[in-house]
């Protein structure tokens, strides 16, 4: 179809003159944690996708075709992520899959998408190695490797810290990768570690590790945790009188920390992210206002990244000829994605090619710089 004709059709659909049913639907899978501890992230992520898809459809869809989201709860568990990926790819025949929420699940489920030559697009996976799975794996979440050195150097410059204690979850792909990257950044920046302590998923009492940490009198605690464990760690640290800065990774970067660690326990938490609610760029202001109007609450970084991801895919789809032949359309979308650039809620975005373990080109990471902020009285401030 000529592009003028396409535009006319899109306008006629948007105006309700041509029913959208006459155009083909574009089915996109959304596999996120909508229950369990990781739903702290997954629900925001689903909201971001829904908001962007509704906006895109209201503006005429993709060359007249409507985006239809097929949403599944992968519960933040890798076995469920595998099941949900299989359902979306082989039964629902979606064009691509967004998710899953955690790197721990992505490492298990993304190989299924790769083998089926279907794009898996993570918006919240920040561990090392996810995009080395293959050339169908994309993410717009900025990796721990890119964020943590900047977070550490900013806290060092602003607080003058001389040493840190380290606490991390040793049974999760993300928290383990966060630890590896924290360790490297601390070595590179010549910051001594007073002690290194660990915990496991599902732990609720962290007093033994925190008491040991307190005994080493650190200037800050470096914490690689998901919210389910990270929030009680902050509460118990403050109860023990450990009021030093806590330096977290992506897992601690959520406004939910203010509910889960109330009464000031969440103060002095430092994180890095390309997104900030304080950023007054017009794209971000538009996103924040639209999110508040639709969901009656403030967005977080997880919603911003899924919102932008949907627009990034929409840009690729606009340059893709959808034929109705699924393998061909899935491959065409993959080929169109790497060159997409987009300025959205998280600012200017482009992809950066990642390598596999043998050093050969594989999937695509986010090429974005983080902004470091600190929590103060229920807010992230820059
Ligand atoms: C991850 O699992 O990768 C997160 O950043 C939460």
mmCIF file of C-alpha atoms and ligand atoms in Angstrom:
data_model
loop_
_atom_site.group_PDB
_atom_site.id
_atom_site.type_symbol
_atom_site.label_atom_id
_atom_site.label_comp_id
_atom_site.label_asym_id
_atom_site.label_seq_id
_atom_site.Cartn_x
_atom_site.Cartn_y
_atom_site.Cartn_z
ATOM 1 C CA UNK A 1 0.000 0.000 0.000
ATOM 2 C CA UNK A 2 1.247 3.512 -0.777
ATOM 3 C CA UNK A 3 2.164 5.436 2.350
ATOM 4 C CA UNK A 4 -0.482 8.137 1.574
ATOM 5 C CA UNK A 5 -3.174 5.453 1.366
ATOM 6 C CA UNK A 6 -1.936 3.919 4.619
ATOM 7 C CA UNK A 7 -2.099 7.299 6.332
ATOM 8 C CA UNK A 8 -5.623 7.875 5.011
ATOM 9 C CA UNK A 9 -6.735 4.433 6.252
ATOM 10 C CA UNK A 10 -5.173 5.099 9.674
ATOM 11 C CA UNK A 11 -7.005 8.442 9.874
ATOM 12 C CA UNK A 12 -10.321 6.838 8.826
ATOM 13 C CA UNK A 13 -9.922 4.122 11.489
ATOM 14 C CA UNK A 14 -8.952 6.689 14.147
ATOM 15 C CA UNK A 15 -12.058 8.729 13.241
ATOM 16 C CA UNK A 16 -14.253 5.611 13.459
ATOM 17 C CA UNK A 17 -15.262 5.887 9.755
ATOM 18 C CA UNK A 18 -13.608 2.564 8.859
ATOM 19 C CA UNK A 19 -14.113 -0.076 11.584
ATOM 20 C CA UNK A 20 -10.787 -1.278 13.019
ATOM 21 C CA UNK A 21 -11.988 -4.876 12.485
ATOM 22 C CA UNK A 22 -11.286 -4.346 8.788
ATOM 23 C CA UNK A 23 -7.631 -3.937 9.605
ATOM 24 C CA UNK A 24 -5.531 -6.850 10.916
ATOM 25 C CA UNK A 25 -4.777 -7.010 14.621
ATOM 26 C CA UNK A 26 -1.129 -7.204 15.709
ATOM 27 C CA UNK A 27 -0.926 -9.575 18.674
ATOM 28 C CA UNK A 28 1.875 -8.857 21.145
ATOM 29 C CA UNK A 29 2.572 -11.110 24.138
ATOM 30 C CA UNK A 30 3.119 -9.604 27.592
ATOM 31 C CA UNK A 31 4.643 -12.089 30.085
ATOM 32 C CA UNK A 32 5.098 -10.324 33.420
ATOM 33 C CA UNK A 33 4.933 -11.122 37.146
ATOM 34 C CA UNK A 34 1.413 -10.021 38.099
ATOM 35 C CA UNK A 35 1.341 -11.998 41.366
ATOM 36 C CA UNK A 36 3.956 -12.838 44.026
ATOM 37 C CA UNK A 37 6.803 -10.602 45.240
ATOM 38 C CA UNK A 38 7.916 -9.532 41.747
ATOM 39 C CA UNK A 39 4.428 -8.130 41.047
ATOM 40 C CA UNK A 40 5.826 -5.004 42.780
ATOM 41 C CA UNK A 41 7.471 -4.446 39.386
ATOM 42 C CA UNK A 42 5.221 -6.461 37.044
ATOM 43 C CA UNK A 43 1.985 -4.569 37.598
ATOM 44 C CA UNK A 44 3.664 -1.220 36.813
ATOM 45 C CA UNK A 45 5.234 -2.797 33.741
ATOM 46 C CA UNK A 46 1.864 -4.088 32.495
ATOM 47 C CA UNK A 47 0.331 -0.636 33.071
ATOM 48 C CA UNK A 48 3.074 1.034 31.013
ATOM 49 C CA UNK A 49 2.450 -1.326 28.080
ATOM 50 C CA UNK A 50 -1.314 -0.845 28.292
ATOM 51 C CA UNK A 51 -1.036 2.946 28.384
ATOM 52 C CA UNK A 52 1.284 3.080 25.361
ATOM 53 C CA UNK A 53 -0.747 0.550 23.339
ATOM 54 C CA UNK A 54 -3.981 2.467 24.039
ATOM 55 C CA UNK A 55 -2.341 5.730 22.937
ATOM 56 C CA UNK A 56 -0.931 4.144 19.781
ATOM 57 C CA UNK A 57 -4.300 2.563 18.903
ATOM 58 C CA UNK A 58 -6.148 5.820 19.589
ATOM 59 C CA UNK A 59 -3.790 7.505 17.111
ATOM 60 C CA UNK A 60 -4.662 4.978 14.377
ATOM 61 C CA UNK A 61 -2.558 1.967 15.368
ATOM 62 C CA UNK A 62 0.286 0.732 13.191
ATOM 63 C CA UNK A 63 -0.440 1.745 9.616
ATOM 64 C CA UNK A 64 -4.117 1.154 10.421
ATOM 65 C CA UNK A 65 -3.610 -2.120 12.318
ATOM 66 C CA UNK A 66 -4.542 -2.313 15.989
ATOM 67 C CA UNK A 67 -2.134 -3.515 18.710
ATOM 68 C CA UNK A 68 -3.706 -6.256 20.819
ATOM 69 C CA UNK A 69 -1.916 -7.295 24.017
ATOM 70 C CA UNK A 70 -2.123 -10.901 25.192
ATOM 71 C CA UNK A 71 -1.203 -10.591 28.880
ATOM 72 C CA UNK A 72 -0.063 -13.548 31.010
ATOM 73 C CA UNK A 73 1.094 -13.779 34.645
ATOM 74 C CA UNK A 74 4.477 -15.521 34.887
ATOM 75 C CA UNK A 75 4.433 -15.080 38.711
ATOM 76 C CA UNK A 76 8.132 -14.107 38.888
ATOM 77 C CA UNK A 77 9.030 -17.823 38.648
ATOM 78 C CA UNK A 78 11.255 -19.243 35.949
ATOM 79 C CA UNK A 79 9.137 -22.397 35.417
ATOM 80 C CA UNK A 80 6.041 -20.237 34.892
ATOM 81 C CA UNK A 81 7.942 -17.895 32.578
ATOM 82 C CA UNK A 82 8.835 -20.913 30.423
ATOM 83 C CA UNK A 83 5.175 -22.081 30.373
ATOM 84 C CA UNK A 84 3.865 -18.629 29.537
ATOM 85 C CA UNK A 85 6.443 -18.054 26.773
ATOM 86 C CA UNK A 86 5.462 -21.410 25.204
ATOM 87 C CA UNK A 87 1.750 -20.536 25.362
ATOM 88 C CA UNK A 88 2.215 -17.078 23.856
ATOM 89 C CA UNK A 89 4.604 -18.194 21.102
ATOM 90 C CA UNK A 90 3.108 -21.556 20.059
ATOM 91 C CA UNK A 91 -0.607 -21.329 21.003
ATOM 92 C CA UNK A 92 -1.482 -17.634 20.835
ATOM 93 C CA UNK A 93 0.870 -17.084 17.895
ATOM 94 C CA UNK A 94 1.920 -13.630 19.062
ATOM 95 C CA UNK A 95 4.283 -11.630 16.875
ATOM 96 C CA UNK A 96 6.722 -11.090 19.783
ATOM 97 C CA UNK A 97 6.868 -11.342 23.589
ATOM 98 C CA UNK A 98 7.583 -8.581 26.125
ATOM 99 C CA UNK A 99 9.090 -9.736 29.450
ATOM 100 C CA UNK A 100 9.614 -11.620 31.645
ATOM 101 C CA UNK A 101 9.974 -9.377 34.711
ATOM 102 C CA UNK A 102 13.079 -10.853 36.366
ATOM 103 C CA UNK A 103 16.455 -11.704 34.823
ATOM 104 C CA UNK A 104 16.221 -14.996 36.716
ATOM 105 C CA UNK A 105 13.176 -15.885 34.574
ATOM 106 C CA UNK A 106 14.579 -14.341 31.370
ATOM 107 C CA UNK A 107 17.631 -16.560 31.517
ATOM 108 C CA UNK A 108 15.285 -19.586 31.556
ATOM 109 C CA UNK A 109 12.568 -18.420 29.126
ATOM 110 C CA UNK A 110 14.384 -16.291 26.524
ATOM 111 C CA UNK A 111 16.097 -19.341 24.925
ATOM 112 C CA UNK A 112 12.583 -20.558 23.969
ATOM 113 C CA UNK A 113 11.886 -17.334 22.092
ATOM 114 C CA UNK A 114 15.339 -17.429 20.512
ATOM 115 C CA UNK A 115 14.831 -21.017 19.286
ATOM 116 C CA UNK A 116 11.396 -20.056 17.897
ATOM 117 C CA UNK A 117 12.912 -17.001 16.145
ATOM 118 C CA UNK A 118 10.543 -14.706 18.046
ATOM 119 C CA UNK A 119 11.645 -11.440 19.648
ATOM 120 C CA UNK A 120 11.817 -11.490 23.482
ATOM 121 C CA UNK A 121 11.963 -7.866 24.688
ATOM 122 C CA UNK A 122 12.791 -7.321 28.380
ATOM 123 C CA UNK A 123 12.038 -3.962 29.953
ATOM 124 C CA UNK A 124 13.291 -4.778 33.473
ATOM 125 C CA UNK A 125 16.083 -7.369 33.047
ATOM 126 C CA UNK A 126 19.428 -5.882 34.051
ATOM 127 C CA UNK A 127 21.689 -8.875 34.801
ATOM 128 C CA UNK A 128 24.738 -9.680 32.676
ATOM 129 C CA UNK A 129 24.350 -12.258 29.936
ATOM 130 C CA UNK A 130 20.643 -11.941 29.060
ATOM 131 C CA UNK A 131 21.190 -10.535 25.568
ATOM 132 C CA UNK A 132 24.059 -12.957 24.931
ATOM 133 C CA UNK A 133 21.320 -15.637 24.587
ATOM 134 C CA UNK A 134 20.847 -14.666 20.939
ATOM 135 C CA UNK A 135 19.915 -12.177 18.257
ATOM 136 C CA UNK A 136 16.164 -12.254 19.022
ATOM 137 C CA UNK A 137 16.735 -10.982 22.595
ATOM 138 C CA UNK A 138 16.339 -7.224 23.191
ATOM 139 C CA UNK A 139 16.057 -5.032 26.272
ATOM 140 C CA UNK A 140 15.676 -1.334 27.003
ATOM 141 C CA UNK A 141 16.447 -1.740 30.734
ATOM 142 C CA UNK A 142 19.930 -0.381 31.452
ATOM 143 C CA UNK A 143 22.226 -3.122 32.788
ATOM 144 C CA UNK A 144 23.749 -3.283 36.266
ATOM 145 C CA UNK A 145 27.142 -3.212 34.520
ATOM 146 C CA UNK A 146 26.268 0.205 33.039
ATOM 147 C CA UNK A 147 24.522 1.668 36.105
ATOM 148 C CA UNK A 148 26.433 0.554 39.218
ATOM 149 C CA UNK A 149 29.844 2.220 38.559
ATOM 150 C CA UNK A 150 28.064 5.591 38.188
ATOM 151 C CA UNK A 151 25.961 4.984 41.303
ATOM 152 C CA UNK A 152 29.041 4.147 43.401
ATOM 153 C CA UNK A 153 31.106 7.091 42.144
ATOM 154 C CA UNK A 154 28.231 9.532 42.735
ATOM 155 C CA UNK A 155 27.680 8.355 46.325
ATOM 156 C CA UNK A 156 31.434 8.517 46.916
ATOM 157 C CA UNK A 157 31.597 12.086 45.603
ATOM 158 C CA UNK A 158 28.502 13.249 47.513
ATOM 159 C CA UNK A 159 29.039 11.498 50.877
ATOM 160 C CA UNK A 160 32.809 11.015 50.979
ATOM 161 C CA UNK A 161 32.471 7.318 51.794
ATOM 162 C CA UNK A 162 35.773 5.528 52.447
ATOM 163 C CA UNK A 163 34.561 1.904 52.711
ATOM 164 C CA UNK A 164 31.396 -0.193 52.331
ATOM 165 C CA UNK A 165 29.848 -3.448 53.523
ATOM 166 C CA UNK A 166 28.277 -5.668 50.841
ATOM 167 C CA UNK A 167 25.028 -7.658 51.182
ATOM 168 C CA UNK A 168 23.545 -9.686 48.305
ATOM 169 C CA UNK A 169 21.213 -12.533 47.372
ATOM 170 C CA UNK A 170 23.302 -15.439 46.139
ATOM 171 C CA UNK A 171 20.526 -17.523 44.513
ATOM 172 C CA UNK A 172 19.060 -15.170 41.896
ATOM 173 C CA UNK A 173 20.517 -14.261 38.481
ATOM 174 C CA UNK A 174 19.918 -10.517 38.956
ATOM 175 C CA UNK A 175 21.127 -10.178 42.572
ATOM 176 C CA UNK A 176 24.214 -12.299 41.815
ATOM 177 C CA UNK A 177 25.023 -10.250 38.703
ATOM 178 C CA UNK A 178 24.493 -7.050 40.720
ATOM 179 C CA UNK A 179 27.003 -8.360 43.249
ATOM 180 C CA UNK A 180 29.585 -9.167 40.522
ATOM 181 C CA UNK A 181 29.225 -5.678 39.072
ATOM 182 C CA UNK A 182 29.313 -3.955 42.480
ATOM 183 C CA UNK A 183 32.483 -5.915 43.346
ATOM 184 C CA UNK A 184 34.152 -4.858 40.106
ATOM 185 C CA UNK A 185 33.113 -1.195 40.504
ATOM 186 C CA UNK A 186 34.400 -1.136 44.114
ATOM 187 C CA UNK A 187 37.726 -2.628 43.010
ATOM 188 C CA UNK A 188 38.021 -0.209 40.067
ATOM 189 C CA UNK A 189 37.253 2.750 42.347
ATOM 190 C CA UNK A 190 39.559 1.406 45.103
ATOM 191 C CA UNK A 191 36.859 1.331 47.791
ATOM 192 C CA UNK A 192 37.626 -1.258 50.517
ATOM 193 C CA UNK A 193 34.917 -3.745 51.552
ATOM 194 C CA UNK A 194 34.554 -4.267 55.337
ATOM 195 C CA UNK A 195 32.571 -7.536 55.001
ATOM 196 C CA UNK A 196 30.502 -9.423 52.396
ATOM 197 C CA UNK A 197 27.274 -11.099 53.583
ATOM 198 C CA UNK A 198 24.619 -13.089 51.703
ATOM 199 C CA UNK A 199 20.950 -14.056 51.938
ATOM 200 C CA UNK A 200 18.561 -16.258 49.955
ATOM 201 C CA UNK A 201 15.173 -15.701 48.287
ATOM 202 C CA UNK A 202 12.340 -15.933 50.810
ATOM 203 C CA UNK A 203 14.501 -15.038 53.844
ATOM 204 C CA UNK A 204 12.726 -12.711 56.275
ATOM 205 C CA UNK A 205 15.232 -12.216 59.102
ATOM 206 C CA UNK A 206 18.458 -10.435 58.172
ATOM 207 C CA UNK A 207 19.534 -9.419 61.693
ATOM 208 C CA UNK A 208 22.528 -11.799 61.846
ATOM 209 C CA UNK A 209 24.060 -10.378 58.638
ATOM 210 C CA UNK A 210 23.180 -6.783 59.581
ATOM 211 C CA UNK A 211 24.646 -7.154 63.095
ATOM 212 C CA UNK A 212 27.884 -8.434 61.549
ATOM 213 C CA UNK A 213 27.863 -5.518 59.094
ATOM 214 C CA UNK A 214 27.264 -3.018 61.937
ATOM 215 C CA UNK A 215 30.286 -4.472 63.770
ATOM 216 C CA UNK A 216 32.540 -3.476 60.836
ATOM 217 C CA UNK A 217 31.323 0.161 61.029
ATOM 218 C CA UNK A 218 30.963 0.755 57.234
ATOM 219 C CA UNK A 219 30.306 4.173 55.660
ATOM 220 C CA UNK A 220 27.586 2.614 53.444
ATOM 221 C CA UNK A 221 25.899 -0.702 52.605
ATOM 222 C CA UNK A 222 26.008 -1.941 49.022
ATOM 223 C CA UNK A 223 22.832 -3.999 48.545
ATOM 224 C CA UNK A 224 22.044 -6.254 45.579
ATOM 225 C CA UNK A 225 18.467 -7.337 46.293
ATOM 226 C CA UNK A 226 14.958 -7.535 44.922
ATOM 227 C CA UNK A 227 12.320 -5.550 46.828
ATOM 228 C CA UNK A 228 10.850 -8.638 48.555
ATOM 229 C CA UNK A 229 14.056 -9.022 50.581
ATOM 230 C CA UNK A 230 15.544 -5.528 50.089
ATOM 231 C CA UNK A 231 12.682 -3.675 51.784
ATOM 232 C CA UNK A 232 12.792 -5.714 55.047
ATOM 233 C CA UNK A 233 16.596 -5.413 54.960
ATOM 234 C CA UNK A 234 16.248 -1.613 55.013
ATOM 235 C CA UNK A 235 13.684 -1.780 57.846
ATOM 236 C CA UNK A 236 15.861 -4.100 59.965
ATOM 237 C CA UNK A 237 19.059 -2.124 59.246
ATOM 238 C CA UNK A 238 17.436 1.068 60.545
ATOM 239 C CA UNK A 239 16.036 -0.832 63.596
ATOM 240 C CA UNK A 240 19.603 -1.861 64.421
ATOM 241 C CA UNK A 241 20.743 1.771 64.160
ATOM 242 C CA UNK A 242 22.491 1.251 60.812
ATOM 243 C CA UNK A 243 21.485 4.571 59.252
ATOM 244 C CA UNK A 244 24.261 4.747 56.647
ATOM 245 C CA UNK A 245 23.522 5.178 52.906
ATOM 246 C CA UNK A 246 22.252 2.042 51.141
ATOM 247 C CA UNK A 247 23.439 1.722 47.533
ATOM 248 C CA UNK A 248 21.053 -0.410 45.471
ATOM 249 C CA UNK A 249 20.621 -1.681 41.923
ATOM 250 C CA UNK A 250 17.588 -1.896 39.663
ATOM 251 C CA UNK A 251 15.703 -4.184 42.072
ATOM 252 C CA UNK A 252 15.575 -1.416 44.706
ATOM 253 C CA UNK A 253 14.476 1.241 42.231
ATOM 254 C CA UNK A 254 10.760 1.388 42.903
ATOM 255 C CA UNK A 255 8.406 3.785 44.677
ATOM 256 C CA UNK A 256 6.995 0.668 46.406
ATOM 257 C CA UNK A 257 9.977 0.950 48.804
ATOM 258 C CA UNK A 258 8.167 3.844 50.506
ATOM 259 C CA UNK A 259 5.224 1.570 51.479
ATOM 260 C CA UNK A 260 7.347 -1.496 52.241
ATOM 261 C CA UNK A 261 9.916 0.368 54.383
ATOM 262 C CA UNK A 262 7.757 3.099 55.981
ATOM 263 C CA UNK A 263 8.515 5.707 58.644
ATOM 264 C CA UNK A 264 11.814 6.912 57.194
ATOM 265 C CA UNK A 265 13.365 3.406 56.917
ATOM 266 C CA UNK A 266 13.619 3.927 53.145
ATOM 267 C CA UNK A 267 15.579 7.213 53.482
ATOM 268 C CA UNK A 268 19.142 7.417 52.125
ATOM 269 C CA UNK A 269 18.737 4.753 49.423
ATOM 270 C CA UNK A 270 20.826 5.568 46.324
ATOM 271 C CA UNK A 271 19.980 4.174 42.885
ATOM 272 C CA UNK A 272 20.781 4.937 39.230
ATOM 273 C CA UNK A 273 18.311 4.927 36.334
ATOM 274 C CA UNK A 274 17.769 6.819 33.062
ATOM 275 C CA UNK A 275 14.266 7.712 34.334
ATOM 276 C CA UNK A 276 13.284 10.187 37.004
ATOM 277 C CA UNK A 277 9.863 11.524 38.006
ATOM 278 C CA UNK A 278 11.668 14.886 38.410
ATOM 279 C CA UNK A 279 12.674 15.006 34.725
ATOM 280 C CA UNK A 280 10.572 17.776 33.152
ATOM 281 C CA UNK A 281 11.200 16.833 29.496
ATOM 282 C CA UNK A 282 7.891 17.101 27.565
ATOM 283 C CA UNK A 283 7.813 13.365 26.697
ATOM 284 C CA UNK A 284 8.156 12.475 30.381
ATOM 285 C CA UNK A 285 5.606 15.044 31.585
ATOM 286 C CA UNK A 286 3.110 13.682 29.020
ATOM 287 C CA UNK A 287 3.781 10.114 30.203
ATOM 288 C CA UNK A 288 3.447 10.971 33.916
ATOM 289 C CA UNK A 289 0.188 12.925 33.384
ATOM 290 C CA UNK A 290 -1.346 10.181 31.208
ATOM 291 C CA UNK A 291 -0.319 7.463 33.670
ATOM 292 C CA UNK A 292 -1.781 9.344 36.649
ATOM 293 C CA UNK A 293 -5.041 9.938 34.756
ATOM 294 C CA UNK A 294 -5.397 6.262 33.755
ATOM 295 C CA UNK A 295 -4.176 4.464 36.878
ATOM 296 C CA UNK A 296 -4.854 6.964 39.657
ATOM 297 C CA UNK A 297 -1.289 6.781 41.020
ATOM 298 C CA UNK A 298 2.247 7.842 40.153
ATOM 299 C CA UNK A 299 4.310 5.816 37.675
ATOM 300 C CA UNK A 300 7.749 4.390 38.429
ATOM 301 C CA UNK A 301 10.801 3.541 36.359
ATOM 302 C CA UNK A 302 9.367 0.112 35.501
ATOM 303 C CA UNK A 303 6.248 1.666 33.950
ATOM 304 C CA UNK A 304 8.363 4.267 32.098
ATOM 305 C CA UNK A 305 10.556 1.584 30.544
ATOM 306 C CA UNK A 306 7.643 -0.596 29.383
ATOM 307 C CA UNK A 307 5.837 2.486 28.037
ATOM 308 C CA UNK A 308 8.915 3.433 26.004
ATOM 309 C CA UNK A 309 9.447 -0.192 24.895
ATOM 310 C CA UNK A 310 5.981 -0.315 23.332
ATOM 311 C CA UNK A 311 6.741 2.866 21.345
ATOM 312 C CA UNK A 312 10.131 1.439 20.290
ATOM 313 C CA UNK A 313 8.392 -1.683 18.942
ATOM 314 C CA UNK A 314 5.714 0.493 17.308
ATOM 315 C CA UNK A 315 8.455 2.398 15.464
ATOM 316 C CA UNK A 316 9.914 -0.892 14.219
ATOM 317 C CA UNK A 317 6.466 -2.140 13.190
ATOM 318 C CA UNK A 318 5.839 0.997 11.163
ATOM 319 C CA UNK A 319 8.861 0.000 9.080
ATOM 320 C CA UNK A 320 7.828 -3.673 8.838
ATOM 321 C CA UNK A 321 5.654 -5.153 6.136
ATOM 322 C CA UNK A 322 3.199 -7.397 7.991
ATOM 323 C CA UNK A 323 2.293 -10.221 5.583
ATOM 324 C CA UNK A 324 0.286 -12.519 7.860
ATOM 325 C CA UNK A 325 2.985 -15.191 7.536
ATOM 326 C CA UNK A 326 4.116 -15.452 11.147
ATOM 327 C CA UNK A 327 7.759 -16.664 10.750
ATOM 328 C CA UNK A 328 8.359 -14.012 8.100
ATOM 329 C CA UNK A 329 6.726 -11.256 10.169
ATOM 330 C CA UNK A 330 8.616 -12.268 13.336
ATOM 331 C CA UNK A 331 11.934 -12.125 11.458
ATOM 332 C CA UNK A 332 11.028 -8.800 9.824
ATOM 333 C CA UNK A 333 10.268 -7.240 13.219
ATOM 334 C CA UNK A 334 13.594 -8.502 14.595
ATOM 335 C CA UNK A 335 15.431 -6.998 11.627
ATOM 336 C CA UNK A 336 13.675 -3.638 12.019
ATOM 337 C CA UNK A 337 14.317 -3.230 15.765
ATOM 338 C CA UNK A 338 18.098 -2.609 16.081
ATOM 339 C CA UNK A 339 18.074 0.686 14.173
ATOM 340 C CA UNK A 340 15.108 2.211 16.037
ATOM 341 C CA UNK A 341 15.862 5.368 17.987
ATOM 342 C CA UNK A 342 13.240 6.931 20.221
ATOM 343 C CA UNK A 343 12.917 9.809 22.653
ATOM 344 C CA UNK A 344 10.391 8.894 25.303
ATOM 345 C CA UNK A 345 9.795 9.041 29.057
ATOM 346 C CA UNK A 346 13.329 7.756 29.737
ATOM 347 C CA UNK A 347 14.941 10.248 27.326
ATOM 348 C CA UNK A 348 16.851 9.523 24.124
ATOM 349 C CA UNK A 349 17.155 5.799 23.446
ATOM 350 C CA UNK A 350 19.112 3.602 21.075
ATOM 351 C CA UNK A 351 20.220 -0.040 21.079
ATOM 352 C CA UNK A 352 23.770 -1.342 21.477
ATOM 353 C CA UNK A 353 24.702 -4.761 20.103
ATOM 354 C CA UNK A 354 25.710 -7.346 22.712
ATOM 355 C CA UNK A 355 27.950 -10.356 22.132
ATOM 356 C CA UNK A 356 27.441 -13.993 23.016
ATOM 357 C CA UNK A 357 29.903 -15.879 25.221
ATOM 358 C CA UNK A 358 32.110 -16.650 22.195
ATOM 359 C CA UNK A 359 32.293 -12.940 21.333
ATOM 360 C CA UNK A 360 29.941 -13.193 18.332
ATOM 361 C CA UNK A 361 27.149 -10.602 17.827
ATOM 362 C CA UNK A 362 23.984 -11.588 19.733
ATOM 363 C CA UNK A 363 21.075 -9.503 21.096
ATOM 364 C CA UNK A 364 20.686 -5.816 21.927
ATOM 365 C CA UNK A 365 21.118 -3.811 25.141
ATOM 366 C CA UNK A 366 20.042 -0.281 26.005
ATOM 367 C CA UNK A 367 22.536 2.458 25.211
ATOM 368 C CA UNK A 368 21.492 5.018 27.842
ATOM 369 C CA UNK A 369 23.263 6.774 30.720
ATOM 370 C CA UNK A 370 21.852 6.664 34.263
ATOM 371 C CA UNK A 371 20.933 9.565 36.551
ATOM 372 C CA UNK A 372 21.668 8.861 40.240
ATOM 373 C CA UNK A 373 19.037 9.766 42.840
ATOM 374 C CA UNK A 374 18.540 9.320 46.587
ATOM 375 C CA UNK A 375 15.377 8.748 48.607
ATOM 376 C CA UNK A 376 14.248 11.441 51.000
ATOM 377 C CA UNK A 377 10.893 11.482 52.829
ATOM 378 C CA UNK A 378 9.045 9.294 50.334
ATOM 379 C CA UNK A 379 10.641 10.716 47.174
ATOM 380 C CA UNK A 380 13.573 10.057 44.865
ATOM 381 C CA UNK A 381 15.545 13.300 44.581
ATOM 382 C CA UNK A 382 18.391 14.047 42.186
HETATM 383 C C1 LIG B 1 16.130 -8.025 37.177
HETATM 384 O O1 LIG B 1 15.681 -9.101 37.615
HETATM 385 O O2 LIG B 1 16.922 -7.980 36.231
HETATM 386 C C2 LIG B 1 15.771 -6.738 37.780
HETATM 387 O O3 LIG B 1 16.390 -5.744 37.449
HETATM 388 C C3 LIG B 1 14.678 -6.654 38.713
#
